[in-house]
mmCIF file with all atom_site columns, N, CA and C in Angstrom:
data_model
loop_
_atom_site.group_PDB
_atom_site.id
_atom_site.type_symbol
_atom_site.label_atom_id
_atom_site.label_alt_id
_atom_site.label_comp_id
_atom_site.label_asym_id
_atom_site.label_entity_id
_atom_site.label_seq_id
_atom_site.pdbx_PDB_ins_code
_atom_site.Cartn_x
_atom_site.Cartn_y
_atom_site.Cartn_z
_atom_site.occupancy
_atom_site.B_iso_or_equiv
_atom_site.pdbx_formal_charge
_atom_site.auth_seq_id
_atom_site.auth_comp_id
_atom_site.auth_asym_id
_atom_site.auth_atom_id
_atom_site.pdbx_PDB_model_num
ATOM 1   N N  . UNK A 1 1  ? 0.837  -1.166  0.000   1.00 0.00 ? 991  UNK A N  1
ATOM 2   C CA . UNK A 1 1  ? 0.000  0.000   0.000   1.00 0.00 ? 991  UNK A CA 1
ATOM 3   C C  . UNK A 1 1  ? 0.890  1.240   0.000   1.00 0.00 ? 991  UNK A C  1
ATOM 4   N N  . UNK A 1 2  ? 0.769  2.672   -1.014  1.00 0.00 ? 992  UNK A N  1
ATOM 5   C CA . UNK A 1 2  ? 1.118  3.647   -0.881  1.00 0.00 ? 992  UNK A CA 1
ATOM 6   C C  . UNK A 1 2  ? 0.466  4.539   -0.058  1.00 0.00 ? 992  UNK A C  1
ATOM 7   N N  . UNK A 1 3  ? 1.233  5.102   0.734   1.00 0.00 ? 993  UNK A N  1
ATOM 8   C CA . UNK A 1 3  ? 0.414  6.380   1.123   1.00 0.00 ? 993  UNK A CA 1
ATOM 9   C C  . UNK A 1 3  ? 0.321  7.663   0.354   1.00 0.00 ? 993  UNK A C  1
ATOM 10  N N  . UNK A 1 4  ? 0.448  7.513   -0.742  1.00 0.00 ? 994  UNK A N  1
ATOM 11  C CA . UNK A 1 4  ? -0.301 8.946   -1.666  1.00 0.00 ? 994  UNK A CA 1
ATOM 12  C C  . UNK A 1 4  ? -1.073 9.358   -1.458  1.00 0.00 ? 994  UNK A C  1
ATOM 13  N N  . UNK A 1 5  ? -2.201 7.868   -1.463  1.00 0.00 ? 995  UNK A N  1
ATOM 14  C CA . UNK A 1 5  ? -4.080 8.546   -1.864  1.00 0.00 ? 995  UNK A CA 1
ATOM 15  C C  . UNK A 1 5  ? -4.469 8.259   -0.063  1.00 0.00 ? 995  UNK A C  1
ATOM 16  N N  . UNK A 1 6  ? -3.894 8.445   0.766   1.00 0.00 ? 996  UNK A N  1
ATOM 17  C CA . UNK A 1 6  ? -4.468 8.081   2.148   1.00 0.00 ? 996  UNK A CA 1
ATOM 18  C C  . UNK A 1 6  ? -4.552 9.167   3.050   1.00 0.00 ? 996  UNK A C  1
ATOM 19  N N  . UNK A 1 7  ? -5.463 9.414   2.880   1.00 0.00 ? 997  UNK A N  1
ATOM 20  C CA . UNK A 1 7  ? -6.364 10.706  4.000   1.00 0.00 ? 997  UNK A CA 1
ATOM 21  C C  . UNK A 1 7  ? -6.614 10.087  5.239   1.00 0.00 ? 997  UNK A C  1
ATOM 22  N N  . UNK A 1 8  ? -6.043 11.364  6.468   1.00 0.00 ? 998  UNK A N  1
ATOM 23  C CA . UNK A 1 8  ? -5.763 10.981  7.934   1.00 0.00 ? 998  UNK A CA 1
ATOM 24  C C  . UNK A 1 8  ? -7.054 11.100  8.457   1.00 0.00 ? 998  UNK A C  1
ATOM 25  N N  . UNK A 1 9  ? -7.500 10.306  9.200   1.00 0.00 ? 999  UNK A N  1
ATOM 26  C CA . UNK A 1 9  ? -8.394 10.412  10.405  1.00 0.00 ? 999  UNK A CA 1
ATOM 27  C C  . UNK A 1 9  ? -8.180 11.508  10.774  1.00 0.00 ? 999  UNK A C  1
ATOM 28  N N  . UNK A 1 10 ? -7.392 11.612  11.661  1.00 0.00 ? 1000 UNK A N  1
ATOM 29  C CA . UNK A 1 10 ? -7.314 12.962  12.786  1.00 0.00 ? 1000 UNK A CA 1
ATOM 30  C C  . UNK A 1 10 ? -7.417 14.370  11.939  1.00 0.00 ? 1000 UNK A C  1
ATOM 31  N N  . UNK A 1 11 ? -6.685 14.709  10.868  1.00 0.00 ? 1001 UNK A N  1
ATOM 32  C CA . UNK A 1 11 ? -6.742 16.108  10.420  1.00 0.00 ? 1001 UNK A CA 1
ATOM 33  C C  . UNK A 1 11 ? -7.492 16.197  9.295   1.00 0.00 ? 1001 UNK A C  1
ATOM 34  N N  . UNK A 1 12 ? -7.892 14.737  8.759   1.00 0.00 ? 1002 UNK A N  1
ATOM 35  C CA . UNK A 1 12 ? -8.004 14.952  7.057   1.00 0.00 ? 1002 UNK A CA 1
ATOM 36  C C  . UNK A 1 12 ? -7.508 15.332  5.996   1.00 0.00 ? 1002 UNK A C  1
ATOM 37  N N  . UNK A 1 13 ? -6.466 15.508  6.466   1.00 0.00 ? 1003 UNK A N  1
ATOM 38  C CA . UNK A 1 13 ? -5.357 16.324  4.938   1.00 0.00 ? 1003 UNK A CA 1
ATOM 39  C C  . UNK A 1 13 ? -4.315 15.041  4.217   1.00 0.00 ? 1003 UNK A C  1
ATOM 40  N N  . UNK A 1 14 ? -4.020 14.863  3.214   1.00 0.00 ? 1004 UNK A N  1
ATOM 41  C CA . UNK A 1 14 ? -3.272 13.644  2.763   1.00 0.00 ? 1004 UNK A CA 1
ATOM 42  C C  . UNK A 1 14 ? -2.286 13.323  3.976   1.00 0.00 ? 1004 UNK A C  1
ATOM 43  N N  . UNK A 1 15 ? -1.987 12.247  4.388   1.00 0.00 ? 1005 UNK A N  1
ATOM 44  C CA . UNK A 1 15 ? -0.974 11.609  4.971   1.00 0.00 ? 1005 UNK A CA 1
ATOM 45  C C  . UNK A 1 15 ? 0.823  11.745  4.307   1.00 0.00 ? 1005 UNK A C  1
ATOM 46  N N  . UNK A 1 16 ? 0.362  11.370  3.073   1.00 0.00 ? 1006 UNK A N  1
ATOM 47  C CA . UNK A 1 16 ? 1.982  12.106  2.335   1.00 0.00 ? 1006 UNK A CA 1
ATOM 48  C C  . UNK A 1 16 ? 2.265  13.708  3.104   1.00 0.00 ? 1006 UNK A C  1
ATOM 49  N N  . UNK A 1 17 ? 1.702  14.270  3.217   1.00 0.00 ? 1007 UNK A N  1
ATOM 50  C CA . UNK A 1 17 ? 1.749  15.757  3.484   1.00 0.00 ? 1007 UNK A CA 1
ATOM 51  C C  . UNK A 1 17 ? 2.383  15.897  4.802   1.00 0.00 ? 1007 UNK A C  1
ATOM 52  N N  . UNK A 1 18 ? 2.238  15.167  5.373   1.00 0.00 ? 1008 UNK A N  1
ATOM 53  C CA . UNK A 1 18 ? 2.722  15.076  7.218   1.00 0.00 ? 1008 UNK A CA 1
ATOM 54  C C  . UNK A 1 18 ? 2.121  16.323  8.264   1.00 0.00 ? 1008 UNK A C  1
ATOM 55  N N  . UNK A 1 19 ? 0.801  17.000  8.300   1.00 0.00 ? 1009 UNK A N  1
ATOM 56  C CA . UNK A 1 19 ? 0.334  17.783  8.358   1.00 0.00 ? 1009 UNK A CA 1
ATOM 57  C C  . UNK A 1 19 ? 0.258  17.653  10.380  1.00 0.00 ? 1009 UNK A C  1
ATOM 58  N N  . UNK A 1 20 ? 0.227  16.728  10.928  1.00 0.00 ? 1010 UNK A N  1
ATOM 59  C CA . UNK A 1 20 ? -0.208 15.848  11.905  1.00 0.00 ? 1010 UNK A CA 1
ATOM 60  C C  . UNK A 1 20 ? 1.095  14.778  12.447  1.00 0.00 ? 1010 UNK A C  1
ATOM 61  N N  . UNK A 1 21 ? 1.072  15.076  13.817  1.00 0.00 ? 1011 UNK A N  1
ATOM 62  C CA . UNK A 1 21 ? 1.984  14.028  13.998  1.00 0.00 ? 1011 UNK A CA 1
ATOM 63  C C  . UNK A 1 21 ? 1.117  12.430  13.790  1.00 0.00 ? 1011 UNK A C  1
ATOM 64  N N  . UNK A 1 22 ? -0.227 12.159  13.933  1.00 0.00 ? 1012 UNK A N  1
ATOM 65  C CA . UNK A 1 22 ? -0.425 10.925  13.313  1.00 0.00 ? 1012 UNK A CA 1
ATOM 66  C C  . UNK A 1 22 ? -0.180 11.175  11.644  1.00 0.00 ? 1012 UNK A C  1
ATOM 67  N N  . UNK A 1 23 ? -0.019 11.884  10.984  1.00 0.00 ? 1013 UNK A N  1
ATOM 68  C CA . UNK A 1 23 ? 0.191  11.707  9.716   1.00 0.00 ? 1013 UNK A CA 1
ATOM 69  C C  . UNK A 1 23 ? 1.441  11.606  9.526   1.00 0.00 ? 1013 UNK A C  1
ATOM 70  N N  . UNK A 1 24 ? 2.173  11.575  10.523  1.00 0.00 ? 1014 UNK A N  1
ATOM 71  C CA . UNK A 1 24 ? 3.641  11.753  10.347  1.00 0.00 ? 1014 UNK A CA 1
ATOM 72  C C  . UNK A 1 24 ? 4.026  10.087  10.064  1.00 0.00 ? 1014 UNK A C  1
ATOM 73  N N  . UNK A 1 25 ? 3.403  9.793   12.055  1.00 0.00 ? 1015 UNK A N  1
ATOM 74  C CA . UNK A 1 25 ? 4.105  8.361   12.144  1.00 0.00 ? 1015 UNK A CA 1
ATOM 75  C C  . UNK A 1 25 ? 3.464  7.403   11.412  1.00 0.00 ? 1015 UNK A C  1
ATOM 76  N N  . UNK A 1 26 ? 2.469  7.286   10.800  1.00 0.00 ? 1016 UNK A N  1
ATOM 77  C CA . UNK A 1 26 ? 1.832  6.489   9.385   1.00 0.00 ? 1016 UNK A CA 1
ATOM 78  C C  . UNK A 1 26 ? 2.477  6.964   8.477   1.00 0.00 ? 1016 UNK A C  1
ATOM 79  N N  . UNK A 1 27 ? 2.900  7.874   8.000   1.00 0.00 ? 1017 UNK A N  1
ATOM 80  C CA . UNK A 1 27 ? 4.419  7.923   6.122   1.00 0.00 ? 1017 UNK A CA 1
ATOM 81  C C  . UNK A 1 27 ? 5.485  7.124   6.766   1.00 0.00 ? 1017 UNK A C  1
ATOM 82  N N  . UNK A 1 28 ? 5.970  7.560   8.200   1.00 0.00 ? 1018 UNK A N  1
ATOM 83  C CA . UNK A 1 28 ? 6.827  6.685   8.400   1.00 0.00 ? 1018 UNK A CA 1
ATOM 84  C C  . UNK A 1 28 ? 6.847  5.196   8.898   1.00 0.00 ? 1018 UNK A C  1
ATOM 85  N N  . UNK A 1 29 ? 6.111  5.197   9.612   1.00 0.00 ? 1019 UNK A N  1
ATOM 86  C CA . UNK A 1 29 ? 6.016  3.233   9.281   1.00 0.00 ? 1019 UNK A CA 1
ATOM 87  C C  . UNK A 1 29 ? 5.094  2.773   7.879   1.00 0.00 ? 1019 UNK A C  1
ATOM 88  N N  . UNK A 1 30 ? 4.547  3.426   7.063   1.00 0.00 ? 1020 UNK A N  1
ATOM 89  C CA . UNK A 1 30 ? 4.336  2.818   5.641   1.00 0.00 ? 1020 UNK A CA 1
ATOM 90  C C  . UNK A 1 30 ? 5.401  2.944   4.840   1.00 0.00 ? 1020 UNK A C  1
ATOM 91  N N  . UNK A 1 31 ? 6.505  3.966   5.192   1.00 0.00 ? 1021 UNK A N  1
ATOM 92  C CA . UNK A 1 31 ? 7.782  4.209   4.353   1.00 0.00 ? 1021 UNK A CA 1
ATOM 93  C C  . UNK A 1 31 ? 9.019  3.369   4.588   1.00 0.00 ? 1021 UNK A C  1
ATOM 94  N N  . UNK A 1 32 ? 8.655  2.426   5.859   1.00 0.00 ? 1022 UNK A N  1
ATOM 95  C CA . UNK A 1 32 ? 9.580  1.509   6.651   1.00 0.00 ? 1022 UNK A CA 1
ATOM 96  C C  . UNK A 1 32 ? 9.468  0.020   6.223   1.00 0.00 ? 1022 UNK A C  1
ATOM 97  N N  . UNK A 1 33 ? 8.049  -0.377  5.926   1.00 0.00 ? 1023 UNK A N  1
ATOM 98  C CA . UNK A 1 33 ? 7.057  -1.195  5.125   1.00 0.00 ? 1023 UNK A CA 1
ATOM 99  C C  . UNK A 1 33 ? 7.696  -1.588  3.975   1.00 0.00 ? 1023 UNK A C  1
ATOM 100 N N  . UNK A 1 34 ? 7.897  -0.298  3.380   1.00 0.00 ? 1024 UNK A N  1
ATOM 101 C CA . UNK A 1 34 ? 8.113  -0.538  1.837   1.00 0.00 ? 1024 UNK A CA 1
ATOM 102 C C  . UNK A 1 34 ? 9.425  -0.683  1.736   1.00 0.00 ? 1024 UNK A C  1
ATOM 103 N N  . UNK A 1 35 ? 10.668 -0.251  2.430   1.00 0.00 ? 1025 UNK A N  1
ATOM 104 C CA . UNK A 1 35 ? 12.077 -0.519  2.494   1.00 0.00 ? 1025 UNK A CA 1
ATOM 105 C C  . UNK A 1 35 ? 12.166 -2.100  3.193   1.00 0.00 ? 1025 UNK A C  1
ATOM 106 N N  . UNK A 1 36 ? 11.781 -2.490  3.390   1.00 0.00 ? 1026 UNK A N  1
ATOM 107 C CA . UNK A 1 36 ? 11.581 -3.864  3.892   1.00 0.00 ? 1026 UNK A CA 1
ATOM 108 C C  . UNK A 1 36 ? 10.443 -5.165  2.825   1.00 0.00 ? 1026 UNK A C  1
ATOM 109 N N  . UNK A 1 37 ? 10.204 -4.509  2.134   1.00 0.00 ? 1027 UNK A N  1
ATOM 110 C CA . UNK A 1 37 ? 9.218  -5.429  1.242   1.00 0.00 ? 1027 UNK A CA 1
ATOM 111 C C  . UNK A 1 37 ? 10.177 -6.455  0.189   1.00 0.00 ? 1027 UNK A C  1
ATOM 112 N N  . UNK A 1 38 ? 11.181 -5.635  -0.201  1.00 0.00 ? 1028 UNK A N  1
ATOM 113 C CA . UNK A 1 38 ? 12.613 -6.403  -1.196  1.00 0.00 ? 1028 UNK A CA 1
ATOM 114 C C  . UNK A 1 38 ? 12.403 -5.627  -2.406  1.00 0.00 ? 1028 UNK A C  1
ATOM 115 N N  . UNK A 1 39 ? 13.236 -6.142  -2.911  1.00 0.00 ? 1029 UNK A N  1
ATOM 116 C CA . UNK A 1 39 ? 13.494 -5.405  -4.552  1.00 0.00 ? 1029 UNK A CA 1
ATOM 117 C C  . UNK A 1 39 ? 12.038 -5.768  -5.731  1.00 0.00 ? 1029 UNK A C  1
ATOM 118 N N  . UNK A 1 40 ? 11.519 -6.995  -5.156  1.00 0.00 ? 1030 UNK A N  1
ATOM 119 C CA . UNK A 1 40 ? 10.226 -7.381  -6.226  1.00 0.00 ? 1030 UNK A CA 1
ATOM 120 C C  . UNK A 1 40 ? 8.762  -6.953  -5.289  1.00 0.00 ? 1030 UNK A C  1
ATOM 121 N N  . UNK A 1 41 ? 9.098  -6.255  -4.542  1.00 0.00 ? 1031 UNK A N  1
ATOM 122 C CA . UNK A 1 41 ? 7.394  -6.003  -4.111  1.00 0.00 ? 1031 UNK A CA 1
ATOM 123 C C  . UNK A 1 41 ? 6.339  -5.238  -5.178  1.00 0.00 ? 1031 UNK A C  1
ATOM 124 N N  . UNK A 1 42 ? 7.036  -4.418  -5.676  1.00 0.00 ? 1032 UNK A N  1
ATOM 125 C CA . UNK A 1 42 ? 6.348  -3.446  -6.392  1.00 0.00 ? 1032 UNK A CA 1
ATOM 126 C C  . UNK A 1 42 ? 5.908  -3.720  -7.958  1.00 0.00 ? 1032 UNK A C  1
ATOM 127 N N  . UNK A 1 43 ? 6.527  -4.963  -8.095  1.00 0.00 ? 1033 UNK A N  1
ATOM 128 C CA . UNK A 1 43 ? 6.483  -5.833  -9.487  1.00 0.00 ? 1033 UNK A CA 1
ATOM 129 C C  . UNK A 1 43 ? 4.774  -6.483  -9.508  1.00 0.00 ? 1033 UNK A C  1
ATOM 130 N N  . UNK A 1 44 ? 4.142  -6.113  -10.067 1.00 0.00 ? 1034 UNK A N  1
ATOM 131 C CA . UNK A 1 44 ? 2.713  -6.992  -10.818 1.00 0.00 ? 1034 UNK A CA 1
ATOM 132 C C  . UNK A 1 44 ? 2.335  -8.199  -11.027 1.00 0.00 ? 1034 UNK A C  1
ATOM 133 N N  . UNK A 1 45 ? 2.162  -9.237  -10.707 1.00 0.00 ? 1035 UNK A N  1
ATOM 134 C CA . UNK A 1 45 ? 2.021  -10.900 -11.007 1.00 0.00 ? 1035 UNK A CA 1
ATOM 135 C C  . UNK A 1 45 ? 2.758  -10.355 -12.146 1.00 0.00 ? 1035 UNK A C  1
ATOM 136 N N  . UNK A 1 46 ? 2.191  -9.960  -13.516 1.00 0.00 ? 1036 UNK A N  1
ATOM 137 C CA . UNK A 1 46 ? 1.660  -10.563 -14.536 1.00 0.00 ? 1036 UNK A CA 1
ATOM 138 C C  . UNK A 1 46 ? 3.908  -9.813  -15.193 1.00 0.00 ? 1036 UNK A C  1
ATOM 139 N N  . UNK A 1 47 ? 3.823  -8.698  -14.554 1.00 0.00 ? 1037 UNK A N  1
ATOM 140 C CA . UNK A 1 47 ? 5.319  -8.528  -14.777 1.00 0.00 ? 1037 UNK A CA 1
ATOM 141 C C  . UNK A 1 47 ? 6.332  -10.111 -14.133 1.00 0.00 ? 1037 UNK A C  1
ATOM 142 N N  . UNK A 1 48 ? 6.236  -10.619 -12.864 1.00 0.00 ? 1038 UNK A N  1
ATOM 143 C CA . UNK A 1 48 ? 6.571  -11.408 -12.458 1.00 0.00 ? 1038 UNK A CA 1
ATOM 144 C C  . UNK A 1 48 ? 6.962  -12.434 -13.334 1.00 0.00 ? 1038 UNK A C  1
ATOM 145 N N  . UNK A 1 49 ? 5.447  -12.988 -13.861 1.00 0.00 ? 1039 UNK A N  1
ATOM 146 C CA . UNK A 1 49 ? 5.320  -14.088 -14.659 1.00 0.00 ? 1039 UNK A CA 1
ATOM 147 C C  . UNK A 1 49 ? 6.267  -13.403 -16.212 1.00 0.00 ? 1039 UNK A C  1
ATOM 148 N N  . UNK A 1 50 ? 5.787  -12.400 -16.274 1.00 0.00 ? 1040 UNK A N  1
ATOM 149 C CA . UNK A 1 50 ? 6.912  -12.151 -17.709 1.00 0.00 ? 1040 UNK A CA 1
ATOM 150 C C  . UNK A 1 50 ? 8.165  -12.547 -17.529 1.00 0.00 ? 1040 UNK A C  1
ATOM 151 N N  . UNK A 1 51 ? 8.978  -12.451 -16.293 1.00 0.00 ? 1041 UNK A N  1
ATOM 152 C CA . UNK A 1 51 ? 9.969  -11.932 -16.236 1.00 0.00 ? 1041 UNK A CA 1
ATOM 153 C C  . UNK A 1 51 ? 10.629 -13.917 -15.924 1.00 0.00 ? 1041 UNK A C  1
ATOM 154 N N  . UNK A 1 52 ? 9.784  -14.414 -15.695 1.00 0.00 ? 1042 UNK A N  1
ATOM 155 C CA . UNK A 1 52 ? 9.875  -16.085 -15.191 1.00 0.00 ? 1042 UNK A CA 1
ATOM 156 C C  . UNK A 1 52 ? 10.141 -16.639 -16.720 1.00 0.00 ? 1042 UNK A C  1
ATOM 157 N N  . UNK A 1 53 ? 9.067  -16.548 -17.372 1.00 0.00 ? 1043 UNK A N  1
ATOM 158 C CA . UNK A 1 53 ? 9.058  -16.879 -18.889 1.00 0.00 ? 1043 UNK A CA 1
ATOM 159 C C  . UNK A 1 53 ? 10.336 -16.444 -19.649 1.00 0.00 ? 1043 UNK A C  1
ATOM 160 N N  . UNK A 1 54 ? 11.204 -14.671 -19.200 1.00 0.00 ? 1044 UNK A N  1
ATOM 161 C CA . UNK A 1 54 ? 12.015 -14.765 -20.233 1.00 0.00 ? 1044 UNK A CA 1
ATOM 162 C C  . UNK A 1 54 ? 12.996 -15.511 -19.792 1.00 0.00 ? 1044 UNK A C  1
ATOM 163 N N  . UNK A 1 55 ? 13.600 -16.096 -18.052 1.00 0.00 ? 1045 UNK A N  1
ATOM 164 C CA . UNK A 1 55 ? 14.569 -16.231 -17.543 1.00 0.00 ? 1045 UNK A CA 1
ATOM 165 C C  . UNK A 1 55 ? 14.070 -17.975 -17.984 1.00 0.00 ? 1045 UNK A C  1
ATOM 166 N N  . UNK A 1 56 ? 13.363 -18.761 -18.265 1.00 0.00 ? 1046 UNK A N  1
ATOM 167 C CA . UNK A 1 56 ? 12.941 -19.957 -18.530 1.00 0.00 ? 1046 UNK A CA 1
ATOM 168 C C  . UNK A 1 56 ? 13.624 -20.199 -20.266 1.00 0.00 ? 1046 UNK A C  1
ATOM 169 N N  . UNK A 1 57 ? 13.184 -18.627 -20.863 1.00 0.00 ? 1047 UNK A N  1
ATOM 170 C CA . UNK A 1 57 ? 14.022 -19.018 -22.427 1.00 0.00 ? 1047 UNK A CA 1
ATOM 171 C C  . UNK A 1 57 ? 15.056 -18.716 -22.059 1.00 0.00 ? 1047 UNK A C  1
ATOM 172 N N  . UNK A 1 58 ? 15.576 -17.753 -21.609 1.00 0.00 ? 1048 UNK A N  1
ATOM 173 C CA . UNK A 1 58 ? 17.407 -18.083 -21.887 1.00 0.00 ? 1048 UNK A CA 1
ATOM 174 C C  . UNK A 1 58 ? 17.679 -19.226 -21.104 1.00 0.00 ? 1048 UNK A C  1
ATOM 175 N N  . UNK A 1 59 ? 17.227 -19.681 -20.009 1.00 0.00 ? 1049 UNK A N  1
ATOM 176 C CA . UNK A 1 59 ? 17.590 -20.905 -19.711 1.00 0.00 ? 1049 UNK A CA 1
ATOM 177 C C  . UNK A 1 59 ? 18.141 -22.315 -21.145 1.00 0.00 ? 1049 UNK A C  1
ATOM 178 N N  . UNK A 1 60 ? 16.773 -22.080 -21.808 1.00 0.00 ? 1050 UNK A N  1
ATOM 179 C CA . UNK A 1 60 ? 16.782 -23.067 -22.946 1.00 0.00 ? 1050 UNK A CA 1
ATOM 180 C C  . UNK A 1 60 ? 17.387 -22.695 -23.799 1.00 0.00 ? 1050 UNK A C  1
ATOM 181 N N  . UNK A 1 61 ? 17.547 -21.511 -24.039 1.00 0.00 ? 1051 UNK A N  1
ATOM 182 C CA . UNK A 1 61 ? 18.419 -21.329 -25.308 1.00 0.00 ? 1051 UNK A CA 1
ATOM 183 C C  . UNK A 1 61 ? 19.810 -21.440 -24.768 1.00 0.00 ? 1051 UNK A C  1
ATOM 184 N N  . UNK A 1 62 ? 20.243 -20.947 -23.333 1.00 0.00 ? 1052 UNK A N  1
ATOM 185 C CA . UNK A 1 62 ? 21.673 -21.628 -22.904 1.00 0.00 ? 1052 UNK A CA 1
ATOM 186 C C  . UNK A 1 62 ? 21.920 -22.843 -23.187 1.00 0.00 ? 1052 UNK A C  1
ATOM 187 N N  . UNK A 1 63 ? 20.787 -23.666 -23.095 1.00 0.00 ? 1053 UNK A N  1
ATOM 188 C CA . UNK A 1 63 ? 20.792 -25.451 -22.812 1.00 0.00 ? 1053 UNK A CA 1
ATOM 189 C C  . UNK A 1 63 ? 21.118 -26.097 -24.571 1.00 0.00 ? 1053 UNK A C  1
ATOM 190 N N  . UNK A 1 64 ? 20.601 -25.243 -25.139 1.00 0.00 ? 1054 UNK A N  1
ATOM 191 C CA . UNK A 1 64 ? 20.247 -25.548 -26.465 1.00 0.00 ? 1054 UNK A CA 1
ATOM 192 C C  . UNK A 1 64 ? 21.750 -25.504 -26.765 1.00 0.00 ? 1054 UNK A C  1
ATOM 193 N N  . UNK A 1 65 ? 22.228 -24.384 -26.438 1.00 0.00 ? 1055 UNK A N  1
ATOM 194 C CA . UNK A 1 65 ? 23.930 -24.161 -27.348 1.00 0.00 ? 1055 UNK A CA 1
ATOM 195 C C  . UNK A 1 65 ? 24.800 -25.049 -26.934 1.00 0.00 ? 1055 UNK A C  1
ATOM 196 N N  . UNK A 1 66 ? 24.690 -25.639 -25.630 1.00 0.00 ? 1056 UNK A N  1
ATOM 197 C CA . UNK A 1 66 ? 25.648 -26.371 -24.852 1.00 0.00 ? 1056 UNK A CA 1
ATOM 198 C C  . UNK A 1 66 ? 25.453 -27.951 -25.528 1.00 0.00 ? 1056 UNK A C  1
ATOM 199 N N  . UNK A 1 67 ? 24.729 -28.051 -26.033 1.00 0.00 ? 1057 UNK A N  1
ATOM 200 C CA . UNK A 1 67 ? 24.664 -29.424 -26.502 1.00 0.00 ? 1057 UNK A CA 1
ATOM 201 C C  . UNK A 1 67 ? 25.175 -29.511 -27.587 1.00 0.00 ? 1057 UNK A C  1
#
């Protein structure tokens, strides 16, 4: 989850904005979240699966030359 589109309880003003110390400490533990998620969190199944499929052909086309 980003906090872009996330409007605070307490003040109502975007949470990105830090308007509020609860708007503060929600960017920062959602910003702590996301440094901890790894390098593929932000990747899409469907990018995922692309990215499986191309590492599956060079697999085969490595396999292919070696023979």
């Amino acid at each position: 989850m980003t906090y872009d589109r996330l409007v605070c309880a307490n003040c109502a003003a975007p949470v990105n904005e830090g308007r509020c110390p609860v708007c503060r400490a929600s960017r920062a533990r959602l910003q702590q979240q996301e440094q901890q998620q790894g390098p593929f969190a932000g990747l899409s199944p469907a990018m995922l699966i692309a990215l499986l499929v191309v590492l599956l052909a060079a697999l085969a086309l490595l396999a292919h030359q070696t023979v």
